[in-house]
Short mmCIF file of C-alpha atoms in Angstrom, two decimals:
data_model
loop_
_atom_site.label_atom_id
_atom_site.label_comp_id
_atom_site.label_asym_id
_atom_site.label_seq_id
_atom_site.Cartn_x
_atom_site.Cartn_y
_atom_site.Cartn_z
CA UNK X 60 -43.36 -8.59 53.64
CA UNK X 61 -40.41 -10.64 52.40
CA UNK X 62 -40.75 -12.28 49.00
CA UNK X 63 -41.14 -16.07 49.06
CA UNK X 64 -38.13 -17.93 47.65
CA UNK X 65 -37.81 -19.17 44.09
CA UNK X 66 -37.24 -22.92 43.92
CA UNK X 67 -34.30 -24.48 42.13
CA UNK X 68 -34.91 -27.99 40.78
CA UNK X 69 -32.15 -28.59 38.23
CA UNK X 70 -28.89 -27.22 36.93
CA UNK X 71 -30.82 -25.69 34.04
CA UNK X 72 -32.74 -23.54 36.52
CA UNK X 73 -29.49 -22.07 37.82
CA UNK X 74 -28.29 -21.35 34.29
CA UNK X 75 -31.58 -19.74 33.33
CA UNK X 76 -31.67 -17.49 36.41
CA UNK X 77 -28.26 -16.08 35.49
CA UNK X 78 -28.94 -15.79 31.77
CA UNK X 79 -32.38 -14.20 32.06
CA UNK X 80 -32.25 -12.13 35.27
CA UNK X 81 -31.54 -8.44 35.51
CA UNK X 82 -28.08 -7.40 36.64
CA UNK X 83 -27.06 -8.47 40.13
CA UNK X 84 -26.38 -5.61 42.58
CA UNK X 85 -22.61 -5.98 42.24
CA UNK X 86 -22.42 -7.38 38.72
CA UNK X 87 -20.36 -4.49 37.38
CA UNK X 88 -17.91 -4.76 40.23
CA UNK X 89 -17.65 -8.52 39.67
CA UNK X 90 -16.99 -7.87 35.99
CA UNK X 91 -14.26 -5.32 36.59
CA UNK X 92 -12.60 -7.51 39.24
CA UNK X 93 -12.63 -10.51 36.89
CA UNK X 94 -11.08 -8.39 34.15
CA UNK X 95 -8.40 -7.14 36.53
CA UNK X 96 -6.07 -9.96 35.55
CA UNK X 97 -5.99 -8.70 31.97
CA UNK X 98 -5.00 -5.26 33.24
CA UNK X 99 -2.15 -6.78 35.25
CA UNK X 100 -1.00 -8.91 32.32
CA UNK X 101 -0.92 -5.97 29.91
CA UNK X 102 0.78 -3.67 32.40
CA UNK X 103 3.49 -6.25 33.01
CA UNK X 104 3.90 -6.82 29.26
CA UNK X 105 4.32 -3.08 28.74
CA UNK X 106 6.68 -2.62 31.67
CA UNK X 107 9.16 -5.00 30.05
CA UNK X 108 8.73 -3.42 26.62
CA UNK X 109 9.27 0.11 27.96
CA UNK X 110 12.10 -0.84 30.31
CA UNK X 111 13.96 -3.35 28.19
CA UNK X 112 16.77 -0.93 27.29
CA UNK X 113 17.45 -0.13 30.96
CA UNK X 114 17.28 -3.80 31.98
CA UNK X 115 19.70 -4.76 29.23
CA UNK X 116 22.11 -2.05 30.36
CA UNK X 117 21.94 -2.91 34.08
CA UNK X 118 22.55 -6.63 33.67
CA UNK X 119 24.71 -6.40 30.54
CA UNK X 120 22.37 -8.71 28.63
CA UNK X 121 22.82 -9.98 25.11
CA UNK X 122 19.90 -9.90 22.68
CA UNK X 123 19.17 -13.59 23.31
CA UNK X 124 19.25 -13.12 27.09
CA UNK X 125 16.83 -10.20 26.85
CA UNK X 126 14.61 -12.30 24.63
CA UNK X 127 14.59 -15.05 27.25
CA UNK X 128 13.31 -12.60 29.90
CA UNK X 129 10.24 -11.94 27.78
CA UNK X 130 9.84 -15.47 26.44
CA UNK X 131 10.05 -17.20 29.81
CA UNK X 132 6.93 -15.39 30.97
CA UNK X 133 5.07 -16.59 27.89
CA UNK X 134 6.22 -20.14 28.63
CA UNK X 135 5.05 -19.78 32.24
CA UNK X 136 1.70 -18.54 31.00
CA UNK X 137 1.35 -21.67 28.85
CA UNK X 138 1.99 -23.83 31.89
CA UNK X 139 -0.41 -21.75 33.99
CA UNK X 140 -3.15 -21.75 31.37
CA UNK X 141 -3.08 -25.49 30.73
CA UNK X 142 -2.87 -26.46 34.40
CA UNK X 143 -5.13 -23.62 35.49
CA UNK X 144 -7.91 -24.65 33.12
CA UNK X 145 -7.93 -28.10 34.70
CA UNK X 146 -7.76 -26.86 38.30
CA UNK X 147 -10.39 -24.18 37.70
CA UNK X 148 -12.86 -26.81 36.54
CA UNK X 149 -11.90 -29.18 39.36
CA UNK X 150 -11.55 -26.93 42.42
CA UNK X 151 -13.72 -23.98 41.47
CA UNK X 152 -13.28 -20.47 40.16
CA UNK X 153 -12.90 -18.53 43.42
CA UNK X 154 -10.03 -20.56 44.91
CA UNK X 155 -7.95 -20.22 41.77
CA UNK X 156 -8.66 -16.48 41.65
CA UNK X 157 -7.02 -16.07 45.04
CA UNK X 158 -4.10 -18.38 44.27
CA UNK X 159 -3.13 -16.72 41.00
CA UNK X 160 -3.26 -13.19 42.41
CA UNK X 161 -1.16 -14.06 45.44
CA UNK X 162 1.38 -15.68 43.11
CA UNK X 163 1.42 -12.61 40.87
CA UNK X 164 1.89 -10.14 43.75
CA UNK X 165 4.74 -12.07 45.39
CA UNK X 166 6.55 -12.84 42.13
CA UNK X 167 6.20 -9.26 40.85
CA UNK X 168 7.68 -7.76 44.00
CA UNK X 169 10.45 -10.34 43.91
CA UNK X 170 11.26 -9.51 40.26
CA UNK X 171 11.50 -5.80 41.07
CA UNK X 172 14.24 -6.57 43.61
CA UNK X 173 15.94 -9.37 41.64
CA UNK X 174 19.68 -9.24 42.42
CA UNK X 175 20.78 -11.00 39.25
CA UNK X 176 19.67 -12.25 35.87
CA UNK X 177 19.09 -15.85 36.95
CA UNK X 178 16.77 -14.85 39.80
CA UNK X 179 14.86 -12.58 37.45
CA UNK X 180 14.29 -15.44 35.01
CA UNK X 181 12.81 -17.67 37.74
CA UNK X 182 10.52 -14.90 39.01
CA UNK X 183 9.39 -13.99 35.49
CA UNK X 184 8.45 -17.64 35.03
CA UNK X 185 6.30 -17.49 38.19
CA UNK X 186 4.65 -14.27 37.00
CA UNK X 187 3.80 -15.99 33.75
CA UNK X 188 2.25 -18.94 35.58
CA UNK X 189 0.14 -16.52 37.62
CA UNK X 190 -1.04 -14.69 34.52
CA UNK X 191 -1.82 -17.97 32.76
CA UNK X 192 -3.85 -19.18 35.73
CA UNK X 193 -5.90 -16.00 35.78
CA UNK X 194 -7.30 -16.03 32.25
CA UNK X 195 -9.38 -19.25 32.41
CA UNK X 196 -10.95 -18.28 35.72
CA UNK X 197 -11.60 -14.66 34.66
CA UNK X 198 -13.38 -15.74 31.48
CA UNK X 199 -15.36 -18.36 33.37
CA UNK X 200 -16.52 -15.80 35.94
CA UNK X 201 -17.64 -13.34 33.27
CA UNK X 202 -19.69 -15.91 31.38
CA UNK X 203 -21.11 -17.56 34.51
CA UNK X 204 -22.17 -14.38 36.33
CA UNK X 205 -23.44 -12.16 33.51
CA UNK X 206 -26.89 -12.22 31.90
CA UNK X 207 -27.05 -13.62 28.39
CA UNK X 208 -27.50 -10.20 26.81
CA UNK X 209 -24.37 -8.90 28.58
CA UNK X 210 -21.97 -11.85 28.20
CA UNK X 211 -20.43 -10.87 24.85
CA UNK X 212 -20.03 -7.24 25.90
CA UNK X 213 -18.21 -8.14 29.11
CA UNK X 214 -15.87 -10.76 27.67
CA UNK X 215 -15.05 -8.41 24.79
CA UNK X 216 -14.15 -5.70 27.33
CA UNK X 217 -10.97 -7.62 28.19
CA UNK X 218 -9.24 -6.02 25.20
CA UNK X 219 -10.23 -2.55 26.41
CA UNK X 220 -8.69 -3.25 29.82
CA UNK X 221 -5.55 -4.50 28.07
CA UNK X 222 -5.26 -1.27 26.05
CA UNK X 223 -5.93 0.88 29.11
CA UNK X 224 -3.22 -0.97 31.05
CA UNK X 225 -0.78 -0.57 28.17
CA UNK X 226 -1.37 3.17 28.13
CA UNK X 227 -0.98 3.26 31.91
CA UNK X 228 2.30 1.35 31.70
CA UNK X 229 3.68 3.69 29.02
CA UNK X 230 2.70 6.78 31.01
CA UNK X 231 4.33 5.37 34.14
CA UNK X 232 7.50 4.77 32.11
CA UNK X 233 7.41 8.37 30.87
CA UNK X 234 7.00 9.66 34.42
CA UNK X 235 9.80 7.49 35.77
CA UNK X 236 12.06 8.56 32.91
CA UNK X 237 11.30 12.23 33.64
CA UNK X 238 12.11 11.67 37.31
CA UNK X 239 15.52 10.31 36.37
CA UNK X 240 14.99 6.63 37.21
CA UNK X 241 17.79 5.67 34.85
CA UNK X 242 18.62 1.97 34.71
CA UNK X 243 16.25 1.36 37.65
CA UNK X 244 13.24 2.37 35.52
CA UNK X 245 12.28 -1.22 34.79
CA UNK X 246 12.46 -2.16 38.51
CA UNK X 247 10.14 0.65 39.54
CA UNK X 248 7.73 -0.09 36.71
CA UNK X 249 7.57 -3.82 37.37
CA UNK X 250 7.25 -3.35 41.13
CA UNK X 251 4.43 -0.81 40.80
CA UNK X 252 2.41 -3.53 39.07
CA UNK X 253 1.92 -5.16 42.47
CA UNK X 254 -0.20 -2.21 43.69
CA UNK X 255 -3.24 -2.78 41.44
CA UNK X 256 -2.85 -6.52 42.03
CA UNK X 257 -3.23 -6.02 45.80
CA UNK X 258 -6.29 -3.81 45.27
CA UNK X 259 -7.91 -6.41 43.00
CA UNK X 260 -7.12 -9.15 45.51
CA UNK X 261 -8.83 -7.24 48.33
CA UNK X 262 -11.87 -6.51 46.17
CA UNK X 263 -12.16 -10.17 45.22
CA UNK X 264 -12.37 -11.09 48.90
CA UNK X 265 -15.14 -8.55 49.41
CA UNK X 266 -17.36 -8.93 46.36
CA UNK X 267 -16.84 -12.32 44.71
CA UNK X 268 -18.38 -15.70 45.51
CA UNK X 269 -18.00 -19.07 43.84
CA UNK X 270 -19.69 -19.50 40.48
CA UNK X 271 -23.23 -20.87 40.99
CA UNK X 272 -23.03 -22.54 37.56
CA UNK X 273 -19.90 -24.42 38.63
CA UNK X 274 -21.53 -25.48 41.92
CA UNK X 275 -24.61 -26.72 40.05
CA UNK X 276 -22.48 -28.60 37.53
CA UNK X 277 -20.73 -30.32 40.43
CA UNK X 278 -24.15 -31.48 41.70
CA UNK X 279 -24.40 -29.04 44.65
CA UNK X 280 -27.70 -27.31 43.86
CA UNK X 281 -28.13 -26.22 47.47
CA UNK X 282 -24.86 -24.30 47.33
CA UNK X 283 -25.84 -22.85 43.95
CA UNK X 284 -29.13 -21.62 45.44
CA UNK X 285 -27.26 -20.07 48.37
CA UNK X 286 -24.88 -18.22 46.03
CA UNK X 287 -27.78 -16.99 43.89
CA UNK X 288 -29.49 -15.62 46.99
CA UNK X 289 -26.38 -13.65 47.90
CA UNK X 290 -25.63 -12.52 44.36
CA UNK X 291 -29.14 -11.32 43.45
CA UNK X 292 -30.22 -10.22 46.96
CA UNK X 293 -33.43 -12.26 46.76
CA UNK X 294 -34.22 -15.72 48.12
CA UNK X 295 -33.64 -18.98 46.28
CA UNK X 296 -34.16 -22.43 47.78
CA UNK X 297 -33.61 -26.02 46.78
CA UNK X 298 -36.92 -27.60 45.78
CA UNK X 299 -37.96 -30.80 47.63
CA UNK X 300 -38.03 -32.67 44.32
CA UNK X 301 -34.76 -31.19 43.03
CA UNK X 302 -32.78 -33.37 40.66
CA UNK X 303 -29.05 -32.68 40.78
CA UNK X 304 -26.95 -33.67 37.83
CA UNK X 305 -24.65 -36.53 38.80
CA UNK X 306 -21.23 -35.21 39.70
CA UNK X 307 -18.73 -36.39 37.15
CA UNK X 308 -15.62 -38.01 38.56
CA UNK X 309 -12.63 -35.73 38.10
CA UNK X 310 -10.17 -37.42 35.73
CA UNK X 311 -6.86 -38.37 37.35
CA UNK X 312 -5.12 -37.44 34.13
CA UNK X 313 -5.26 -33.61 33.97
CA UNK X 314 -4.96 -33.68 30.18
CA UNK X 315 -8.03 -35.84 29.66
CA UNK X 316 -10.49 -32.89 29.76
CA UNK X 317 -8.55 -31.25 26.93
CA UNK X 318 -9.27 -34.30 24.80
CA UNK X 319 -12.99 -33.66 25.26
CA UNK X 320 -12.55 -30.34 23.48
CA UNK X 321 -11.65 -32.26 20.30
CA UNK X 322 -14.71 -34.51 20.31
CA UNK X 323 -18.09 -34.13 18.63
CA UNK X 324 -19.34 -30.65 17.93
CA UNK X 325 -16.52 -29.06 19.88
CA UNK X 326 -13.74 -30.20 17.56
CA UNK X 327 -14.14 -27.52 14.90
CA UNK X 328 -14.68 -24.80 17.49
CA UNK X 329 -11.53 -25.77 19.33
CA UNK X 330 -9.45 -25.78 16.15
CA UNK X 331 -10.86 -22.38 15.16
CA UNK X 332 -10.25 -20.82 18.57
CA UNK X 333 -6.75 -22.27 18.91
CA UNK X 334 -5.64 -21.04 15.49
CA UNK X 335 -7.15 -17.57 15.95
CA UNK X 336 -5.57 -17.27 19.40
CA UNK X 337 -2.10 -18.16 18.11
CA UNK X 338 -2.37 -16.04 14.95
CA UNK X 339 -3.52 -12.90 16.74
CA UNK X 340 -0.78 -13.31 19.33
CA UNK X 341 1.90 -13.60 16.65
CA UNK X 342 0.76 -10.41 14.94
CA UNK X 343 0.36 -8.41 18.16
CA UNK X 344 3.51 -9.61 19.91
CA UNK X 345 5.48 -8.91 16.73
CA UNK X 346 4.30 -5.32 16.41
CA UNK X 347 2.82 -4.40 19.81
CA UNK X 348 5.82 -5.42 21.92
CA UNK X 349 8.27 -3.75 19.54
CA UNK X 350 6.04 -0.71 18.97
CA UNK X 351 8.40 1.81 20.63
CA UNK X 352 11.28 0.44 18.54
CA UNK X 353 9.27 0.66 15.31
CA UNK X 354 8.18 4.20 16.11
CA UNK X 355 11.80 5.09 16.83
CA UNK X 356 12.74 3.85 13.36
CA UNK X 357 10.25 6.34 11.90
CA UNK X 358 11.33 9.38 13.90
CA UNK X 359 14.95 8.55 14.83
CA UNK X 360 14.10 10.58 17.90
CA UNK X 361 14.07 10.24 21.66
CA UNK X 362 12.78 7.57 24.03
CA UNK X 363 10.06 10.02 25.14
CA UNK X 364 8.78 10.66 21.61
CA UNK X 365 8.62 6.92 20.93
CA UNK X 366 6.61 6.28 24.09
CA UNK X 367 4.21 9.18 23.40
CA UNK X 368 3.55 7.86 19.89
CA UNK X 369 2.97 4.40 21.40
CA UNK X 370 0.47 5.93 23.85
CA UNK X 371 -1.43 7.43 20.90
CA UNK X 372 -1.50 4.10 19.06
CA UNK X 373 -2.78 2.25 22.10
CA UNK X 374 -5.39 4.95 22.77
CA UNK X 375 -6.77 4.12 19.33
CA UNK X 376 -6.72 0.47 20.36
CA UNK X 377 -8.70 1.30 23.49
CA UNK X 378 -11.38 3.12 21.48
CA UNK X 379 -11.60 0.23 19.01
CA UNK X 380 -11.92 -2.31 21.84
CA UNK X 381 -14.74 -0.35 23.47
CA UNK X 382 -16.50 -0.11 20.11
CA UNK X 383 -16.14 -3.87 19.59
CA UNK X 384 -17.57 -4.59 23.03
CA UNK X 385 -20.69 -2.60 22.17
CA UNK X 386 -21.06 -4.19 18.73
CA UNK X 387 -20.36 -7.79 19.73
CA UNK X 388 -24.00 -8.80 20.23
CA UNK X 389 -25.09 -7.08 17.02
CA UNK X 390 -22.31 -8.17 14.66
CA UNK X 391 -21.14 -11.36 16.35
CA UNK X 392 -17.61 -12.35 17.30
CA UNK X 393 -16.83 -14.04 14.00
CA UNK X 394 -17.55 -10.94 11.93
CA UNK X 395 -15.52 -8.75 14.28
CA UNK X 396 -12.61 -11.16 13.92
CA UNK X 397 -12.76 -11.09 10.10
CA UNK X 398 -12.80 -7.28 10.08
CA UNK X 399 -9.89 -7.10 12.51
CA UNK X 400 -7.64 -9.56 10.68
CA UNK X 401 -8.40 -7.80 7.38
CA UNK X 402 -7.46 -4.40 8.79
CA UNK X 403 -4.20 -5.74 10.20
CA UNK X 404 -3.33 -7.34 6.85
CA UNK X 405 -3.87 -4.05 5.01
CA UNK X 406 -1.55 -2.16 7.37
CA UNK X 407 1.18 -4.80 7.11
CA UNK X 408 1.01 -4.66 3.31
CA UNK X 409 1.21 -0.86 3.20
CA UNK X 410 4.02 -0.59 5.75
CA UNK X 411 5.92 -3.48 4.20
CA UNK X 412 5.78 -2.08 0.66
CA UNK X 413 6.05 1.68 1.14
CA UNK X 414 6.81 2.15 4.85
CA UNK X 415 10.28 3.49 4.10
CA UNK X 416 8.78 6.20 1.86
CA UNK X 417 5.94 7.55 4.00
CA UNK X 418 6.21 10.51 6.43
CA UNK X 419 6.83 9.52 10.08
CA UNK X 420 3.47 10.84 11.29
CA UNK X 421 1.63 8.75 8.69
CA UNK X 422 3.61 5.74 9.84
CA UNK X 423 2.41 6.29 13.41
CA UNK X 424 -1.18 6.66 12.17
CA UNK X 425 -0.89 3.35 10.34
CA UNK X 426 0.49 1.69 13.47
CA UNK X 427 -2.42 3.14 15.43
CA UNK X 428 -4.79 1.66 12.84
CA UNK X 429 -2.99 -1.68 13.22
CA UNK X 430 -3.52 -1.68 17.00
CA UNK X 431 -7.13 -0.55 16.53
CA UNK X 432 -7.92 -3.27 14.01
CA UNK X 433 -6.28 -5.85 16.23
CA UNK X 434 -8.19 -4.92 19.38
CA UNK X 435 -11.45 -4.49 17.46
CA UNK X 436 -11.07 -7.99 16.05
CA UNK X 437 -9.00 -11.02 17.09
CA UNK X 438 -7.24 -9.27 19.96
CA UNK X 439 -10.53 -9.30 21.85
CA UNK X 440 -12.57 -12.01 20.17
CA UNK X 441 -10.15 -14.95 20.46
CA UNK X 442 -10.49 -15.23 24.23
CA UNK X 443 -14.17 -14.28 24.07
CA UNK X 444 -14.86 -17.16 21.70
CA UNK X 445 -13.21 -19.62 24.05
CA UNK X 446 -15.30 -18.40 26.99
CA UNK X 447 -18.60 -18.54 25.12
CA UNK X 448 -18.14 -21.71 23.08
CA UNK X 449 -18.06 -24.32 25.87
CA UNK X 450 -20.35 -25.40 28.72
CA UNK X 451 -19.45 -24.86 32.36
CA UNK X 452 -17.92 -28.29 32.88
CA UNK X 453 -15.12 -27.65 30.36
CA UNK X 454 -15.12 -23.86 30.13
CA UNK X 455 -11.95 -23.62 32.22
CA UNK X 456 -9.94 -26.01 30.07
CA UNK X 457 -11.37 -24.36 26.93
CA UNK X 458 -10.18 -20.94 28.04
CA UNK X 459 -6.92 -22.47 29.22
CA UNK X 460 -6.22 -24.06 25.84
CA UNK X 461 -6.99 -20.78 24.09
CA UNK X 462 -4.61 -18.93 26.40
CA UNK X 463 -1.91 -21.59 25.86
CA UNK X 464 -2.29 -21.11 22.09
CA UNK X 465 -2.08 -17.36 22.63
CA UNK X 466 1.17 -17.66 24.57
CA UNK X 467 2.61 -20.11 22.05
CA UNK X 468 2.07 -17.47 19.38
CA UNK X 469 3.73 -14.93 21.65
CA UNK X 470 6.74 -17.21 22.12
CA UNK X 471 7.06 -17.64 18.35
CA UNK X 472 6.93 -13.89 17.82
CA UNK X 473 9.25 -12.83 20.64
CA UNK X 474 11.92 -15.24 19.47
CA UNK X 475 11.21 -15.01 15.75
CA UNK X 476 10.89 -11.27 15.22
CA UNK X 477 14.48 -10.40 16.21
CA UNK X 478 15.65 -13.04 13.73
CA UNK X 479 13.43 -11.62 10.98
CA UNK X 480 14.55 -8.06 11.70
CA UNK X 481 18.19 -9.10 11.56
CA UNK X 482 17.82 -11.15 8.38
CA UNK X 483 15.36 -9.09 6.34
CA UNK X 484 15.03 -5.65 7.91
CA UNK X 485 11.91 -4.02 9.36
CA UNK X 486 9.76 -3.62 6.26
CA UNK X 487 10.36 -7.04 4.71
CA UNK X 488 9.75 -8.56 8.16
CA UNK X 489 6.35 -6.85 8.27
CA UNK X 490 5.45 -8.44 4.94
CA UNK X 491 6.45 -11.87 6.23
CA UNK X 492 4.19 -11.34 9.25
CA UNK X 493 1.24 -11.26 6.84
CA UNK X 494 1.14 -15.01 7.33
CA UNK X 495 -0.54 -14.50 10.74
CA UNK X 496 -3.71 -12.64 9.64
CA UNK X 497 -3.81 -14.72 6.44
CA UNK X 498 -3.99 -17.98 8.43
CA UNK X 499 -6.64 -16.45 10.68
CA UNK X 500 -8.82 -15.43 7.72
CA UNK X 501 -8.43 -18.83 6.06
CA UNK X 502 -9.57 -20.78 9.13
CA UNK X 503 -12.50 -18.36 9.61
CA UNK X 504 -13.56 -19.01 6.02
CA UNK X 505 -13.43 -22.78 6.53
CA UNK X 506 -15.00 -22.99 10.03
CA UNK X 507 -18.04 -20.74 10.33
CA UNK X 508 -18.76 -20.84 14.07
CA UNK X 509 -20.47 -17.96 15.87
CA UNK X 510 -20.83 -18.33 19.66
CA UNK X 511 -23.02 -15.26 20.25
CA UNK X 512 -26.62 -16.39 20.54
CA UNK X 513 -25.72 -20.06 20.97
CA UNK X 514 -26.27 -21.18 24.55
CA UNK X 515 -23.52 -23.65 25.24
CA UNK X 516 -25.12 -24.85 28.49
CA UNK X 517 -27.71 -26.73 26.40
CA UNK X 518 -25.01 -28.85 24.76
CA UNK X 519 -23.11 -30.82 27.39
CA UNK X 520 -25.39 -33.84 27.60
CA UNK X 521 -25.56 -34.35 23.84
CA UNK X 522 -21.83 -33.82 23.38
CA UNK X 523 -20.75 -36.02 26.26
CA UNK X 524 -23.06 -38.88 25.63
CA UNK X 525 -26.61 -38.37 26.84
CA UNK X 526 -28.84 -41.18 25.62
CA UNK X 527 -31.51 -38.68 24.78
CA UNK X 528 -29.19 -36.49 22.80
CA UNK X 529 -30.18 -33.31 24.56
CA UNK X 530 -31.17 -31.67 27.80
CA UNK X 531 -34.53 -31.02 29.22
CA UNK X 532 -35.57 -27.47 29.87
CA UNK X 533 -37.81 -27.54 32.91
CA UNK X 534 -39.13 -24.23 34.07
CA UNK X 535 -38.06 -22.70 37.34
CA UNK X 536 -40.89 -23.18 39.78
CA UNK X 537 -41.10 -20.13 41.99
CA UNK X 538 -43.48 -19.50 44.81
CA UNK X 539 -43.70 -16.07 43.25
CA UNK X 540 -43.01 -14.64 39.82
CA UNK X 541 -39.31 -14.18 39.11
#
């Protein structure tokens, strides 16, 4: 005998079903698909880092031209994140998922066959826009499909996927180098990034539906009930006396929703998240992107040795990210961030003061500790905080602003680090980079916000002007026990 349907009366019922229910049949697949964009982003980031020497040689690029190839993607990601956050909240999560992946696949393949430097710049810009679009929707999907007890673990797993993709990219570079790819190494590596993107795109068509939280927030409780029925493989129906939240008119000005992030209780959270996102990006882009070069300065050895040492460092980052994902609910994101920034600061001090005196192997171990501390802390928690600190109606723009701050930090680092290296040398430059974790620790000391355990869906009415100052919490009325 089929179970009678559970009745959905309000948006809160939809939220509570997701937060309190056991895992949906395909929840793990949904999680991995949503995180796929982070894998693609990290792989692409690594492909440029590993193949920069070959690209520079093929096109005869100056240092500033090579810097523009990396920086233009970060700029594109800022554009994609800011616009994507708005469009994700306006048009839904699923549509933007498809758009950003198609853009990434086409632009990546185009970049691999770019006939000249100018074409490459344009295509790298489009890749950046695709990556920037993906992050707000990926974070929204993870928060809006996972049970409350699993949200922090899943959003924290983004850093683990990033580390895994980095290792994958480095290993591909090693293989291509061994096969004699020569100056075409970067083309092969960039082009191969389209393969996982196509797989993720196909899986998204098969397994993913629109976010029921987003549908409910838009006032379509019937659609939310339909999605819940599909997602949890049990019946949900709209109750006869259902009360849909009035659908807010979408602002014509796409920047207006970002202003809401700086009002009321959200202001301090937004400042905290923006600063942490930028600071962690500066420290990682400064060291992570130039990791093979820094390792080379220790060993004065081959391209292969530098990449193998980089693989080891990122393997430590992967382990640290997995550990952070499992500790997020217990320790909280704020504490993880403090630990991570502190660890990074210690490594920068040691390398900056005595890096020229230590044995090469110890230098690699310290770099591995740097990557581990980063992925254990702000490298994973910055984006997680943005996903878990805002309600559904502004979660997209919240994640988009965080990603824009992230890419701004990356732009600063990718342009600033070569200048620092030229003016002060490697070790003094590492000391100057202490400003990044220092700023992060200062803002964490001033703004003590912890999103884990705070249900942001209970806040929107009070923050955006409910006369009652809060939301009601009616129980789901099932015709059977849920």
